[in-house]
Amino acid sequence: MIQNVLAFAAQKTGEGEKVALITVTATSGSSPASAGQVMAVLTDGTTAGTVGGGASEYRLIKQAVQAIKDGTGVFEFSFNHTDEGMACGGSLSGIGNVLGSQANIAVFGGGHVAQSFAKVAALTGFNVRIIEDREEFANYFEDASYIVCTPDKYEEVGALAGCDYAVICTRGHYTDTDALRYCLTKPLKYLGMIGSARKTAAVLEILREEGVSDEVRERVFAPIGLDVASGAPAEIAISIMAEILLVKNGGKPAHKRADI
């Protein structure tokens, strides 16, 4: 059983997902769990293994999902079964480790900027996922997973599953709008859309007319990137990555050089 749980966790982290691996370290009384039991929990609450079932396990799954979303590396837990309404009494405690340290980023579009950005993001340590409706572009992305998908299938294929960051750089105004509309329904840490000030304002106005609130639209970094690039795809990609790292690491756009 433990080997199966560990294999499940290894498979999912290898696919770019984050996994909370929960280990029971101590029990007392008539706890349904025993020391050494393990359970793996994914962001959507899917599990492998068990730590005894019941109300305590349900609460623990919720705690694990929240830890993954919060970016917590390690968390401890302790439950008294009597407090959970279980007649058996007893308690269990243990530790959870969130595996899969790499951040996951989704890029909507497969053009020149996306191709340069995927390389920069991979070098920076991100797992990169490309979402594009043109199958023939897949050959340009050696360091990224590639999903062939039209906007109406984004939810079906889980285009943003496990991703905290998203970049929209599709081939046109309408496909950018479709991607942005979808991304705004997800709790992303960063969402950026490429384009001129005029173009991005037009896309955001479309969503305003559809009833998307100012608060939601203000989550979008658009135009995307720091103001350091020319029109070259590689420079644009670096400017986008710099902006994402500012958000990810809580940095600030300032020189680190000391005054002399």
PDB file of C-alpha atoms in Angstrom:
ATOM      1  CA  MET A   1       0.000   0.000   0.000  1.00  0.00           C
ATOM      2  CA  ILE A   2       2.711   2.505   0.980  1.00  0.00           C
ATOM      3  CA  GLN A   3       4.643   1.695  -2.196  1.00  0.00           C
ATOM      4  CA  ASN A   4       1.515   2.393  -4.260  1.00  0.00           C
ATOM      5  CA  VAL A   5       0.991   5.765  -2.579  1.00  0.00           C
ATOM      6  CA  LEU A   6       4.622   6.754  -3.109  1.00  0.00           C
ATOM      7  CA  ALA A   7       4.458   5.636  -6.753  1.00  0.00           C
ATOM      8  CA  PHE A   8       1.304   7.723  -7.207  1.00  0.00           C
ATOM      9  CA  ALA A   9       2.993  10.782  -5.675  1.00  0.00           C
ATOM     10  CA  ALA A  10       6.090  10.297  -7.849  1.00  0.00           C
ATOM     11  CA  GLN A  11       3.982   9.967 -10.990  1.00  0.00           C
ATOM     12  CA  LYS A  12       1.967  13.109 -10.274  1.00  0.00           C
ATOM     13  CA  THR A  13       4.961  15.273  -9.371  1.00  0.00           C
ATOM     14  CA  GLY A  14       6.646  14.004 -12.526  1.00  0.00           C
ATOM     15  CA  GLU A  15       3.629  15.274 -14.467  1.00  0.00           C
ATOM     16  CA  GLY A  16       4.088  18.724 -12.921  1.00  0.00           C
ATOM     17  CA  GLU A  17       1.433  18.461 -10.209  1.00  0.00           C
ATOM     18  CA  LYS A  18       1.916  19.282  -6.544  1.00  0.00           C
ATOM     19  CA  VAL A  19       1.171  16.559  -4.016  1.00  0.00           C
ATOM     20  CA  ALA A  20       0.725  16.700  -0.257  1.00  0.00           C
ATOM     21  CA  LEU A  21       2.197  13.518   1.201  1.00  0.00           C
ATOM     22  CA  ILE A  22       0.696  12.922   4.636  1.00  0.00           C
ATOM     23  CA  THR A  23       2.322  10.603   7.180  1.00  0.00           C
ATOM     24  CA  VAL A  24       0.772   9.548  10.486  1.00  0.00           C
ATOM     25  CA  THR A  25       3.500   9.627  13.137  1.00  0.00           C
ATOM     26  CA  ALA A  26       1.527   8.890  16.307  1.00  0.00           C
ATOM     27  CA  THR A  27      -1.884   7.619  17.429  1.00  0.00           C
ATOM     28  CA  SER A  28      -3.571   6.961  20.748  1.00  0.00           C
ATOM     29  CA  GLY A  29      -6.694   5.218  22.000  1.00  0.00           C
ATOM     30  CA  SER A  30      -8.995   3.649  19.463  1.00  0.00           C
ATOM     31  CA  SER A  31      -7.829   5.643  16.470  1.00  0.00           C
ATOM     32  CA  PRO A  32      -8.714   3.997  13.127  1.00  0.00           C
ATOM     33  CA  ALA A  33      -5.290   5.002  11.837  1.00  0.00           C
ATOM     34  CA  SER A  34      -1.902   3.589  12.779  1.00  0.00           C
ATOM     35  CA  ALA A  35       1.537   5.145  12.856  1.00  0.00           C
ATOM     36  CA  GLY A  36       3.242   4.907   9.482  1.00  0.00           C
ATOM     37  CA  GLN A  37       0.117   5.155   7.332  1.00  0.00           C
ATOM     38  CA  VAL A  38       0.484   7.523   4.394  1.00  0.00           C
ATOM     39  CA  MET A  39      -1.878   9.323   2.054  1.00  0.00           C
ATOM     40  CA  ALA A  40      -1.199  11.477  -1.003  1.00  0.00           C
ATOM     41  CA  VAL A  41      -3.518  14.399  -1.791  1.00  0.00           C
ATOM     42  CA  LEU A  42      -3.731  16.407  -5.033  1.00  0.00           C
ATOM     43  CA  THR A  43      -4.892  19.991  -5.446  1.00  0.00           C
ATOM     44  CA  ASP A  44      -8.380  18.882  -6.491  1.00  0.00           C
ATOM     45  CA  GLY A  45      -8.759  16.633  -3.415  1.00  0.00           C
ATOM     46  CA  THR A  46      -8.027  13.369  -5.220  1.00  0.00           C
ATOM     47  CA  THR A  47      -6.276  10.926  -2.876  1.00  0.00           C
ATOM     48  CA  ALA A  48      -4.254   7.745  -2.829  1.00  0.00           C
ATOM     49  CA  GLY A  49      -3.973   5.762   0.384  1.00  0.00           C
ATOM     50  CA  THR A  50      -5.786   6.466   3.639  1.00  0.00           C
ATOM     51  CA  VAL A  51      -5.152   7.632   7.178  1.00  0.00           C
ATOM     52  CA  GLY A  52      -8.172   5.954   8.683  1.00  0.00           C
ATOM     53  CA  GLY A  53     -11.106   7.524   6.895  1.00  0.00           C
ATOM     54  CA  GLY A  54     -13.964   9.336   8.574  1.00  0.00           C
ATOM     55  CA  ALA A  55     -14.308  12.965   9.555  1.00  0.00           C
ATOM     56  CA  SER A  56     -10.646  13.362  10.551  1.00  0.00           C
ATOM     57  CA  GLU A  57      -9.452  12.234   7.125  1.00  0.00           C
ATOM     58  CA  TYR A  58     -11.949  14.565   5.452  1.00  0.00           C
ATOM     59  CA  ARG A  59     -10.625  17.520   7.437  1.00  0.00           C
ATOM     60  CA  LEU A  60      -7.060  16.492   6.729  1.00  0.00           C
ATOM     61  CA  ILE A  61      -7.683  16.369   2.990  1.00  0.00           C
ATOM     62  CA  LYS A  62      -9.056  19.919   3.144  1.00  0.00           C
ATOM     63  CA  GLN A  63      -6.010  21.026   5.142  1.00  0.00           C
ATOM     64  CA  ALA A  64      -3.675  19.401   2.620  1.00  0.00           C
ATOM     65  CA  VAL A  65      -5.414  21.033  -0.360  1.00  0.00           C
ATOM     66  CA  GLN A  66      -5.153  24.432   1.331  1.00  0.00           C
ATOM     67  CA  ALA A  67      -1.459  23.878   2.072  1.00  0.00           C
ATOM     68  CA  ILE A  68      -0.801  23.146  -1.600  1.00  0.00           C
ATOM     69  CA  LYS A  69      -2.682  26.289  -2.656  1.00  0.00           C
ATOM     70  CA  ASP A  70      -0.875  28.421  -0.053  1.00  0.00           C
ATOM     71  CA  GLY A  71       2.532  27.185  -1.132  1.00  0.00           C
ATOM     72  CA  THR A  72       3.245  25.642   2.275  1.00  0.00           C
ATOM     73  CA  GLY A  73       6.192  23.256   2.268  1.00  0.00           C
ATOM     74  CA  VAL A  74       5.559  21.369   5.509  1.00  0.00           C
ATOM     75  CA  PHE A  75       2.575  21.304   7.854  1.00  0.00           C
ATOM     76  CA  GLU A  76       1.685  19.423  11.011  1.00  0.00           C
ATOM     77  CA  PHE A  77      -1.699  18.037  12.022  1.00  0.00           C
ATOM     78  CA  SER A  78      -3.346  16.643  15.123  1.00  0.00           C
ATOM     79  CA  PHE A  79      -6.929  15.405  15.467  1.00  0.00           C
ATOM     80  CA  ASN A  80      -8.910  14.134  18.436  1.00  0.00           C
ATOM     81  CA  HIS A  81     -11.497  11.692  17.123  1.00  0.00           C
ATOM     82  CA  THR A  82     -13.919  12.487  19.944  1.00  0.00           C
ATOM     83  CA  ASP A  83     -13.970  16.123  18.800  1.00  0.00           C
ATOM     84  CA  GLU A  84     -14.791  14.862  15.302  1.00  0.00           C
ATOM     85  CA  GLY A  85     -17.949  13.150  16.595  1.00  0.00           C
ATOM     86  CA  MET A  86     -16.479   9.649  16.318  1.00  0.00           C
ATOM     87  CA  ALA A  87     -17.411   7.247  19.092  1.00  0.00           C
ATOM     88  CA  CYS A  88     -14.106   5.374  18.911  1.00  0.00           C
ATOM     89  CA  GLY A  89     -12.184   8.117  20.695  1.00  0.00           C
ATOM     90  CA  GLY A  90      -8.417   8.358  20.381  1.00  0.00           C
ATOM     91  CA  SER A  91      -6.322  10.737  18.320  1.00  0.00           C
ATOM     92  CA  LEU A  92      -3.788  10.884  15.522  1.00  0.00           C
ATOM     93  CA  SER A  93      -1.058  13.310  14.597  1.00  0.00           C
ATOM     94  CA  GLY A  94       1.578  13.599  11.950  1.00  0.00           C
ATOM     95  CA  ILE A  95       3.172  15.686   9.259  1.00  0.00           C
ATOM     96  CA  GLY A  96       2.446  16.682   5.684  1.00  0.00           C
ATOM     97  CA  ASN A  97       5.061  17.476   3.034  1.00  0.00           C
ATOM     98  CA  VAL A  98       4.081  19.282  -0.153  1.00  0.00           C
ATOM     99  CA  LEU A  99       6.060  17.753  -3.005  1.00  0.00           C
ATOM    100  CA  GLY A 100       6.711  19.262  -6.409  1.00  0.00           C
ATOM    101  CA  SER A 101       8.621  22.462  -5.802  1.00  0.00           C
ATOM    102  CA  GLN A 102       8.538  23.648  -9.383  1.00  0.00           C
ATOM    103  CA  ALA A 103       5.931  26.231 -10.291  1.00  0.00           C
ATOM    104  CA  ASN A 104       3.642  25.406 -13.206  1.00  0.00           C
ATOM    105  CA  ILE A 105       2.883  27.944 -15.896  1.00  0.00           C
ATOM    106  CA  ALA A 106       0.393  27.748 -18.744  1.00  0.00           C
ATOM    107  CA  VAL A 107       1.024  29.611 -21.977  1.00  0.00           C
ATOM    108  CA  PHE A 108      -1.926  30.159 -24.294  1.00  0.00           C
ATOM    109  CA  GLY A 109      -0.488  30.384 -27.782  1.00  0.00           C
ATOM    110  CA  GLY A 110       2.374  28.824 -29.700  1.00  0.00           C
ATOM    111  CA  GLY A 111       3.836  31.684 -31.745  1.00  0.00           C
ATOM    112  CA  HIS A 112       7.281  33.301 -31.653  1.00  0.00           C
ATOM    113  CA  VAL A 113       6.901  34.924 -28.238  1.00  0.00           C
ATOM    114  CA  ALA A 114       5.530  31.712 -26.720  1.00  0.00           C
ATOM    115  CA  GLN A 115       8.421  29.744 -28.198  1.00  0.00           C
ATOM    116  CA  SER A 116      11.010  32.085 -26.680  1.00  0.00           C
ATOM    117  CA  PHE A 117       9.134  32.354 -23.397  1.00  0.00           C
ATOM    118  CA  ALA A 118       8.866  28.568 -22.971  1.00  0.00           C
ATOM    119  CA  LYS A 119      12.661  28.299 -23.133  1.00  0.00           C
ATOM    120  CA  VAL A 120      13.193  31.125 -20.633  1.00  0.00           C
ATOM    121  CA  ALA A 121      10.563  29.759 -18.236  1.00  0.00           C
ATOM    122  CA  ALA A 122      12.025  26.238 -18.361  1.00  0.00           C
ATOM    123  CA  LEU A 123      15.519  27.583 -17.642  1.00  0.00           C
ATOM    124  CA  THR A 124      14.067  29.493 -14.689  1.00  0.00           C
ATOM    125  CA  GLY A 125      12.691  26.276 -13.190  1.00  0.00           C
ATOM    126  CA  PHE A 126       9.057  26.361 -14.286  1.00  0.00           C
ATOM    127  CA  ASN A 127       7.108  23.441 -15.676  1.00  0.00           C
ATOM    128  CA  VAL A 128       5.693  24.844 -18.904  1.00  0.00           C
ATOM    129  CA  ARG A 129       2.407  23.868 -20.533  1.00  0.00           C
ATOM    130  CA  ILE A 130       1.477  25.191 -23.985  1.00  0.00           C
ATOM    131  CA  ILE A 131      -2.190  25.375 -24.969  1.00  0.00           C
ATOM    132  CA  GLU A 132      -2.619  25.863 -28.707  1.00  0.00           C
ATOM    133  CA  ASP A 133      -5.141  24.805 -31.364  1.00  0.00           C
ATOM    134  CA  ARG A 134      -2.477  24.263 -34.030  1.00  0.00           C
ATOM    135  CA  GLU A 135      -0.993  20.785 -33.701  1.00  0.00           C
ATOM    136  CA  GLU A 136       1.908  21.495 -36.047  1.00  0.00           C
ATOM    137  CA  PHE A 137       3.491  23.969 -33.602  1.00  0.00           C
ATOM    138  CA  ALA A 138       4.250  21.205 -31.085  1.00  0.00           C
ATOM    139  CA  ASN A 139       7.678  20.613 -32.648  1.00  0.00           C
ATOM    140  CA  TYR A 140       8.839  24.033 -31.445  1.00  0.00           C
ATOM    141  CA  PHE A 141       8.492  23.109 -27.755  1.00  0.00           C
ATOM    142  CA  GLU A 142      11.066  20.632 -26.539  1.00  0.00           C
ATOM    143  CA  ASP A 143      10.913  21.636 -22.858  1.00  0.00           C
ATOM    144  CA  ALA A 144       7.135  21.966 -22.503  1.00  0.00           C
ATOM    145  CA  SER A 145       4.043  19.806 -22.518  1.00  0.00           C
ATOM    146  CA  TYR A 146       1.731  20.614 -25.421  1.00  0.00           C
ATOM    147  CA  ILE A 147      -2.061  20.496 -25.395  1.00  0.00           C
ATOM    148  CA  VAL A 148      -3.904  20.826 -28.698  1.00  0.00           C
ATOM    149  CA  CYS A 149      -7.148  22.463 -27.717  1.00  0.00           C
ATOM    150  CA  THR A 150      -9.705  25.026 -28.871  1.00  0.00           C
ATOM    151  CA  PRO A 151     -11.087  27.554 -26.359  1.00  0.00           C
ATOM    152  CA  ASP A 152     -14.372  25.692 -25.920  1.00  0.00           C
ATOM    153  CA  LYS A 153     -12.416  22.707 -24.550  1.00  0.00           C
ATOM    154  CA  TYR A 154     -10.211  24.542 -22.005  1.00  0.00           C
ATOM    155  CA  GLU A 155     -12.243  23.386 -19.028  1.00  0.00           C
ATOM    156  CA  GLU A 156     -12.660  19.863 -20.375  1.00  0.00           C
ATOM    157  CA  VAL A 157      -8.918  19.264 -20.761  1.00  0.00           C
ATOM    158  CA  GLY A 158      -8.002  21.085 -17.544  1.00  0.00           C
ATOM    159  CA  ALA A 159      -5.855  23.635 -19.328  1.00  0.00           C
ATOM    160  CA  LEU A 160      -4.888  25.341 -16.052  1.00  0.00           C
ATOM    161  CA  ALA A 161      -4.898  22.297 -13.765  1.00  0.00           C
ATOM    162  CA  GLY A 162      -2.087  22.684 -11.237  1.00  0.00           C
ATOM    163  CA  CYS A 163      -0.946  26.019 -12.686  1.00  0.00           C
ATOM    164  CA  ASP A 164      -0.445  29.148 -10.599  1.00  0.00           C
ATOM    165  CA  TYR A 165       0.732  31.324 -13.495  1.00  0.00           C
ATOM    166  CA  ALA A 166      -0.625  31.971 -16.982  1.00  0.00           C
ATOM    167  CA  VAL A 167       0.522  33.949 -20.011  1.00  0.00           C
ATOM    168  CA  ILE A 168      -1.825  34.748 -22.890  1.00  0.00           C
ATOM    169  CA  CYS A 169      -0.163  35.317 -26.249  1.00  0.00           C
ATOM    170  CA  THR A 170      -2.391  33.683 -28.835  1.00  0.00           C
ATOM    171  CA  ARG A 171      -2.472  34.600 -32.488  1.00  0.00           C
ATOM    172  CA  GLY A 172      -5.363  37.041 -32.345  1.00  0.00           C
ATOM    173  CA  HIS A 173      -7.723  39.384 -30.539  1.00  0.00           C
ATOM    174  CA  TYR A 174     -10.593  36.916 -30.287  1.00  0.00           C
ATOM    175  CA  THR A 175      -8.560  33.950 -29.082  1.00  0.00           C
ATOM    176  CA  ASP A 176      -6.868  36.180 -26.488  1.00  0.00           C
ATOM    177  CA  THR A 177     -10.317  37.189 -25.258  1.00  0.00           C
ATOM    178  CA  ASP A 178     -11.411  33.549 -25.031  1.00  0.00           C
ATOM    179  CA  ALA A 179      -8.299  32.603 -23.076  1.00  0.00           C
ATOM    180  CA  LEU A 180      -8.603  35.580 -20.734  1.00  0.00           C
ATOM    181  CA  ARG A 181     -12.269  34.883 -20.085  1.00  0.00           C
ATOM    182  CA  TYR A 182     -11.356  31.342 -19.026  1.00  0.00           C
ATOM    183  CA  CYS A 183      -8.299  32.291 -16.964  1.00  0.00           C
ATOM    184  CA  LEU A 184     -10.221  34.867 -14.945  1.00  0.00           C
ATOM    185  CA  THR A 185     -12.344  32.041 -13.506  1.00  0.00           C
ATOM    186  CA  LYS A 186      -9.245  30.517 -11.835  1.00  0.00           C
ATOM    187  CA  PRO A 187      -7.327  31.598  -8.693  1.00  0.00           C
ATOM    188  CA  LEU A 188      -4.021  32.344 -10.413  1.00  0.00           C
ATOM    189  CA  LYS A 189      -1.097  34.075  -8.738  1.00  0.00           C
ATOM    190  CA  TYR A 190      -0.208  35.769 -12.023  1.00  0.00           C
ATOM    191  CA  LEU A 191      -2.152  36.344 -15.232  1.00  0.00           C
ATOM    192  CA  GLY A 192      -0.656  38.352 -18.063  1.00  0.00           C
ATOM    193  CA  MET A 193      -1.844  39.125 -21.590  1.00  0.00           C
ATOM    194  CA  ILE A 194       0.307  40.328 -24.457  1.00  0.00           C
ATOM    195  CA  GLY A 195      -0.630  43.251 -26.690  1.00  0.00           C
ATOM    196  CA  SER A 196      -0.532  47.016 -27.017  1.00  0.00           C
ATOM    197  CA  ALA A 197      -2.262  49.257 -24.512  1.00  0.00           C
ATOM    198  CA  ARG A 198      -5.027  49.885 -27.038  1.00  0.00           C
ATOM    199  CA  LYS A 199      -5.560  46.203 -27.828  1.00  0.00           C
ATOM    200  CA  THR A 200      -5.531  45.016 -24.209  1.00  0.00           C
ATOM    201  CA  ALA A 201      -7.908  47.817 -23.212  1.00  0.00           C
ATOM    202  CA  ALA A 202     -10.304  46.681 -25.947  1.00  0.00           C
ATOM    203  CA  VAL A 203     -10.228  43.093 -24.705  1.00  0.00           C
ATOM    204  CA  LEU A 204     -10.824  44.159 -21.116  1.00  0.00           C
ATOM    205  CA  GLU A 205     -13.710  46.368 -22.256  1.00  0.00           C
ATOM    206  CA  ILE A 206     -15.360  43.368 -23.905  1.00  0.00           C
ATOM    207  CA  LEU A 207     -15.248  41.541 -20.580  1.00  0.00           C
ATOM    208  CA  ARG A 208     -16.561  44.592 -18.741  1.00  0.00           C
ATOM    209  CA  GLU A 209     -19.553  44.648 -21.078  1.00  0.00           C
ATOM    210  CA  GLU A 210     -20.074  40.949 -20.304  1.00  0.00           C
ATOM    211  CA  GLY A 211     -20.340  41.792 -16.627  1.00  0.00           C
ATOM    212  CA  VAL A 212     -16.829  40.983 -15.393  1.00  0.00           C
ATOM    213  CA  SER A 213     -16.137  43.287 -12.450  1.00  0.00           C
ATOM    214  CA  ASP A 214     -13.358  45.881 -12.245  1.00  0.00           C
ATOM    215  CA  GLU A 215     -11.844  43.953  -9.338  1.00  0.00           C
ATOM    216  CA  VAL A 216     -11.530  40.791 -11.426  1.00  0.00           C
ATOM    217  CA  ARG A 217     -10.197  42.593 -14.508  1.00  0.00           C
ATOM    218  CA  GLU A 218      -7.569  44.382 -12.426  1.00  0.00           C
ATOM    219  CA  ARG A 219      -5.911  41.031 -11.779  1.00  0.00           C
ATOM    220  CA  VAL A 220      -4.593  41.064 -15.350  1.00  0.00           C
ATOM    221  CA  PHE A 221      -1.082  42.305 -16.145  1.00  0.00           C
ATOM    222  CA  ALA A 222      -1.734  43.922 -19.503  1.00  0.00           C
ATOM    223  CA  PRO A 223       0.170  45.040 -21.449  1.00  0.00           C
ATOM    224  CA  ILE A 224       2.426  42.277 -20.191  1.00  0.00           C
ATOM    225  CA  GLY A 225       6.001  42.433 -18.936  1.00  0.00           C
ATOM    226  CA  LEU A 226       8.418  45.026 -17.617  1.00  0.00           C
ATOM    227  CA  ASP A 227       9.257  48.009 -19.805  1.00  0.00           C
ATOM    228  CA  VAL A 228      12.722  46.772 -20.801  1.00  0.00           C
ATOM    229  CA  ALA A 229      12.173  45.057 -24.160  1.00  0.00           C
ATOM    230  CA  SER A 230      12.262  45.896 -27.831  1.00  0.00           C
ATOM    231  CA  GLY A 231       9.896  44.104 -30.187  1.00  0.00           C
ATOM    232  CA  ALA A 232      12.153  41.037 -30.422  1.00  0.00           C
ATOM    233  CA  PRO A 233      10.392  37.864 -29.175  1.00  0.00           C
ATOM    234  CA  ALA A 234      13.339  36.861 -26.967  1.00  0.00           C
ATOM    235  CA  GLU A 235      13.429  40.266 -25.258  1.00  0.00           C
ATOM    236  CA  ILE A 236       9.664  40.255 -24.781  1.00  0.00           C
ATOM    237  CA  ALA A 237       9.930  36.784 -23.246  1.00  0.00           C
ATOM    238  CA  ILE A 238      12.574  37.965 -20.779  1.00  0.00           C
ATOM    239  CA  SER A 239      10.505  41.017 -19.828  1.00  0.00           C
ATOM    240  CA  ILE A 240       7.515  38.756 -19.114  1.00  0.00           C
ATOM    241  CA  MET A 241       9.611  36.354 -17.057  1.00  0.00           C
ATOM    242  CA  ALA A 242      11.033  39.252 -15.050  1.00  0.00           C
ATOM    243  CA  GLU A 243       7.521  40.448 -14.208  1.00  0.00           C
ATOM    244  CA  ILE A 244       6.448  36.950 -13.173  1.00  0.00           C
ATOM    245  CA  LEU A 245       9.491  36.594 -10.912  1.00  0.00           C
ATOM    246  CA  LEU A 246       8.637  39.919  -9.282  1.00  0.00           C
ATOM    247  CA  VAL A 247       5.217  38.527  -8.408  1.00  0.00           C
ATOM    248  CA  LYS A 248       6.468  35.066  -7.455  1.00  0.00           C
ATOM    249  CA  ASN A 249       9.309  36.213  -5.223  1.00  0.00           C
ATOM    250  CA  GLY A 250       7.888  39.485  -3.922  1.00  0.00           C
ATOM    251  CA  GLY A 251      10.620  41.498  -5.579  1.00  0.00           C
ATOM    252  CA  LYS A 252      10.702  45.049  -6.798  1.00  0.00           C
ATOM    253  CA  PRO A 253      11.783  46.636 -10.116  1.00  0.00           C
ATOM    254  CA  ALA A 254      14.952  48.285  -8.855  1.00  0.00           C
ATOM    255  CA  HIS A 255      18.698  47.959  -9.420  1.00  0.00           C
ATOM    256  CA  LYS A 256      20.597  45.914  -6.848  1.00  0.00           C
ATOM    257  CA  ARG A 257      23.793  47.880  -7.543  1.00  0.00           C
ATOM    258  CA  ALA A 258      24.969  49.769  -4.490  1.00  0.00           C
ATOM    259  CA  ASP A 259      25.559  53.497  -4.745  1.00  0.00           C
ATOM    260  CA  ILE A 260      29.236  54.401  -4.712  1.00  0.00           C
TER     261      ILE A 260
END
